[in-house]
mmCIF file of C-alpha atoms in Angstrom:
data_model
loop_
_atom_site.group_PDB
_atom_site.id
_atom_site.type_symbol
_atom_site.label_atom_id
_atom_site.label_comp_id
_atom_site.label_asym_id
_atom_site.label_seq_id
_atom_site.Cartn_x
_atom_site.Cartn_y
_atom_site.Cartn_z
ATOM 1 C CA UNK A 1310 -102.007 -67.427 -93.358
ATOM 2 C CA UNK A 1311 -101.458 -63.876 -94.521
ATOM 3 C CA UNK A 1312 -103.401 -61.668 -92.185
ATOM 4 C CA UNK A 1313 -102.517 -58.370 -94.157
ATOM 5 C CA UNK A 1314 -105.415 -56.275 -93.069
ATOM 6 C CA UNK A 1315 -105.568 -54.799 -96.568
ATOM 7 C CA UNK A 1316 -105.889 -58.236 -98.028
ATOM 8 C CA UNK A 1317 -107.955 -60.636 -95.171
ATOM 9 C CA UNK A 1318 -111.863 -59.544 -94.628
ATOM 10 C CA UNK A 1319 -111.470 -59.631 -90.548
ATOM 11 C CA UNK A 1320 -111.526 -57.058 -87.524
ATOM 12 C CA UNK A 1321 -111.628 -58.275 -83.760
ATOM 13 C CA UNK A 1322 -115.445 -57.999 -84.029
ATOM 14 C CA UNK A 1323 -116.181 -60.092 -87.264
ATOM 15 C CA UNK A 1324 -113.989 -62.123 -89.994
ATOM 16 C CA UNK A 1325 -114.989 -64.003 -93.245
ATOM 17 C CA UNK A 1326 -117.137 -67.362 -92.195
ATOM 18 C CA UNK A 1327 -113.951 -68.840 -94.482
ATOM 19 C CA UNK A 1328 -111.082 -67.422 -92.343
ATOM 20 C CA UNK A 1329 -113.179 -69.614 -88.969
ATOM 21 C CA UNK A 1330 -110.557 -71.436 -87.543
ATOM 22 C CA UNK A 1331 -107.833 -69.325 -88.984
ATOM 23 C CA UNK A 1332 -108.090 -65.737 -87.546
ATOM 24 C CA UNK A 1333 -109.555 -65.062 -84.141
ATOM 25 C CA UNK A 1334 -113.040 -62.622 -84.467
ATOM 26 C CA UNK A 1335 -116.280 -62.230 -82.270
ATOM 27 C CA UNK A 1336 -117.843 -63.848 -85.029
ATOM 28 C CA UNK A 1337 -117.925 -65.137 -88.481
ATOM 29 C CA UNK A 1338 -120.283 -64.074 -91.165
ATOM 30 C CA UNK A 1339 -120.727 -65.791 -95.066
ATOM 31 C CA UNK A 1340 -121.151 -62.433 -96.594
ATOM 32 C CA UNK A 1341 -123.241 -61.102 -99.612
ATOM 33 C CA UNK A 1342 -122.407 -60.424 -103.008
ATOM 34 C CA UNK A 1343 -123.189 -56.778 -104.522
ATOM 35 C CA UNK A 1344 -122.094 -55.351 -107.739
ATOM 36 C CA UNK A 1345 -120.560 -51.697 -107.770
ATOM 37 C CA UNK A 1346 -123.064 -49.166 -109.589
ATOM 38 C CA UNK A 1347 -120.964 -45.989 -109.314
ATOM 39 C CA UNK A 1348 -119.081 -45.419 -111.933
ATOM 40 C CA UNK A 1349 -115.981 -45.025 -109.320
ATOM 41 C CA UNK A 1350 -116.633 -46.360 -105.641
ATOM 42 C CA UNK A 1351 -113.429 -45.114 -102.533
ATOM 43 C CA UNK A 1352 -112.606 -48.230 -100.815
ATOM 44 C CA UNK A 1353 -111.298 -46.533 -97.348
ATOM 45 C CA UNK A 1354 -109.640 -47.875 -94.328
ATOM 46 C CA UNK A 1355 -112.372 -46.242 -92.146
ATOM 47 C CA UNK A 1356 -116.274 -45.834 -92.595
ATOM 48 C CA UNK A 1357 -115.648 -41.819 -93.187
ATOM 49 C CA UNK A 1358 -115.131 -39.902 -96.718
ATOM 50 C CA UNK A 1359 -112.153 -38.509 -95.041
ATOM 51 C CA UNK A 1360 -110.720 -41.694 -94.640
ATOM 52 C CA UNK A 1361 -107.456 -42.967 -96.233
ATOM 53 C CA UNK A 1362 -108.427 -43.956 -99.504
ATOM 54 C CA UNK A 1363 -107.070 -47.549 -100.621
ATOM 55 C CA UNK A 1364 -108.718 -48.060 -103.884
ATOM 56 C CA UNK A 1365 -110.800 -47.554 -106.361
ATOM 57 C CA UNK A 1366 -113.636 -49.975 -107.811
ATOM 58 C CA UNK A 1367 -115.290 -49.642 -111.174
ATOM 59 C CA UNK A 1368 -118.316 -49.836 -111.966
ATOM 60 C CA UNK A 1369 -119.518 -53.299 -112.759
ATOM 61 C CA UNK A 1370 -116.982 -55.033 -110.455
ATOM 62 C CA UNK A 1371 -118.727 -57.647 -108.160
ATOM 63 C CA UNK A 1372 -117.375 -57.640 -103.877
ATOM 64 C CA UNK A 1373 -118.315 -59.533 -101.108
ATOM 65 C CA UNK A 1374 -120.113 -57.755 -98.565
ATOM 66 C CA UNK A 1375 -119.509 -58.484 -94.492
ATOM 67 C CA UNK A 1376 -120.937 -55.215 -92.574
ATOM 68 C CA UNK A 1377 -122.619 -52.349 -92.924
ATOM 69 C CA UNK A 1378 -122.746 -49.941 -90.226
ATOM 70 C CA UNK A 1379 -126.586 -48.297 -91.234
ATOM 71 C CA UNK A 1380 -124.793 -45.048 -91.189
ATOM 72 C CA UNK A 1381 -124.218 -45.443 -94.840
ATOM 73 C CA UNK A 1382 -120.521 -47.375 -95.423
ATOM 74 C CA UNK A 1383 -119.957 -51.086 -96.276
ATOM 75 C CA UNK A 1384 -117.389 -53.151 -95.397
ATOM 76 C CA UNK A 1385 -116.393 -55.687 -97.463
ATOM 77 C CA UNK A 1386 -113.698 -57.795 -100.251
ATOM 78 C CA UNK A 1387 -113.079 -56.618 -104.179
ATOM 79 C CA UNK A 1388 -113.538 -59.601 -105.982
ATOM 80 C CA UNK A 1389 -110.699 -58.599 -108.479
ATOM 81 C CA UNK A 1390 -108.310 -57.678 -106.552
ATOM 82 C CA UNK A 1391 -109.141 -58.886 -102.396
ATOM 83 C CA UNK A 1392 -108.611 -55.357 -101.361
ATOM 84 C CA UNK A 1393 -110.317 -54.772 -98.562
ATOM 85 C CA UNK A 1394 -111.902 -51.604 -97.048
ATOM 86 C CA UNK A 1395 -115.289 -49.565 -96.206
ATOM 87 C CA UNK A 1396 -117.463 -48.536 -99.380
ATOM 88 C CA UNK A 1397 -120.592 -45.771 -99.637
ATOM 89 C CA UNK A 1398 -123.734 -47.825 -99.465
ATOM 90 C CA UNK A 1399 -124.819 -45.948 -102.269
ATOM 91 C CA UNK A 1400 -122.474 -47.186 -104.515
ATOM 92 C CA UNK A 1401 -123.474 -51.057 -104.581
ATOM 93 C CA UNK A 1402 -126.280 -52.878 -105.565
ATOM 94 C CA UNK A 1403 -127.540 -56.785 -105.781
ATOM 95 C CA UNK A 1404 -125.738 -58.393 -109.100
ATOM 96 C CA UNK A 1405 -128.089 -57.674 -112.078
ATOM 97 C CA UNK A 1406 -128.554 -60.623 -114.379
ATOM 98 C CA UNK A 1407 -125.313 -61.756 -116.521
ATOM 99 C CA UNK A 1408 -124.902 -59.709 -119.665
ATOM 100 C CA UNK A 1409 -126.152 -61.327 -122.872
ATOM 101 C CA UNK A 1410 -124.255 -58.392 -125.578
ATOM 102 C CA UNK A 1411 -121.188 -56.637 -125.716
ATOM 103 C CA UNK A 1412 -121.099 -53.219 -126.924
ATOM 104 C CA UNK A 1413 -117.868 -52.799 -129.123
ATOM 105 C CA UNK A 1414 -118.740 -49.195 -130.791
ATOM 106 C CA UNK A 1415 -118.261 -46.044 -129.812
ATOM 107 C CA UNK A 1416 -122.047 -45.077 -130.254
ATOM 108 C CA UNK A 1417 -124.739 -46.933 -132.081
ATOM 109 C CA UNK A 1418 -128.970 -46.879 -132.315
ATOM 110 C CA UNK A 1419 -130.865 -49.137 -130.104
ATOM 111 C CA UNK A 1420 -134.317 -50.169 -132.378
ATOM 112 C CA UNK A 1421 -137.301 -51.230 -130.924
ATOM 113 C CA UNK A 1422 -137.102 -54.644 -132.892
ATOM 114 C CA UNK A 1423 -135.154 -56.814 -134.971
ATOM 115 C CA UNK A 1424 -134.763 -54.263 -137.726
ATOM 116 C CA UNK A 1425 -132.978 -50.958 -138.833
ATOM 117 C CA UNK A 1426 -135.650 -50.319 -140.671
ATOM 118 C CA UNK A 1427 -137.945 -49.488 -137.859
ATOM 119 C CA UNK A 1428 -137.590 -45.985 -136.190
ATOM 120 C CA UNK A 1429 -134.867 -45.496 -133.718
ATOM 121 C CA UNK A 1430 -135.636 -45.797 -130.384
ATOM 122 C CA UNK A 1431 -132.700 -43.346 -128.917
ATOM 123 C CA UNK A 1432 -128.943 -42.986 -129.635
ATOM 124 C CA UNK A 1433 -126.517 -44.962 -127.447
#
């Protein structure tokens, strides 16, 4: 098992409810999924803005979340990429429902119905 603490969701306190067995921790928790709203979210090594920064997740990426330590941080996994670090509360939210379009220009007109003949609703 690699235990590369950049990589493996556990501390000596609490681990994955996956790594049980595996890694050694107080205790083991299933964790929650959350979606990053931010347009940029810090993953740190520590719960502090001052803390080494290890990456950075986009908005829209979906990580499982372990902790939170109610003084604002996060700690959790990157779905994309298994990094693993403390994130501003802030900056996630619960998973909003899948997306049912995909925007492919630049900028377009969102109409209030199911024709360009009614009145523009606003500019995207």
């Amino acid at each position: 098992m690699d235990d590369d603490p950049r990589l493996t969701p556990a501390r000596p306190d609490l681990a994955a409810l996956y790594l049980k067995g595996k890694i050694e921790a107080a205790r083991y928790v299933a964790g929650e999924t959350f979606e990053i709203i931010d347009s940029i979210a810090p993953l740190r090594g520590e719960p502090s803005s001052s803390a080494m920064l290890l990456t950075q997740a986009l908005k829209g990426e979906h990580l499982t979340i372990y902790d939170r330590n109610g003084e604002g941080w996060a700690w959790g996994q990157l779905n994309s990429d298994g990094y693993v670090g403390w994130l501003p509360d802030r900056a996630l939210a619960k998973p909003a429902a899948a997306p049912t379009h995909k925007i492919i220009a630049l900028r377009t007109f969102a109409f209030p119905g199911p024709s360009i003949k009614l009145r523009r609703s606003r500019r995207l």
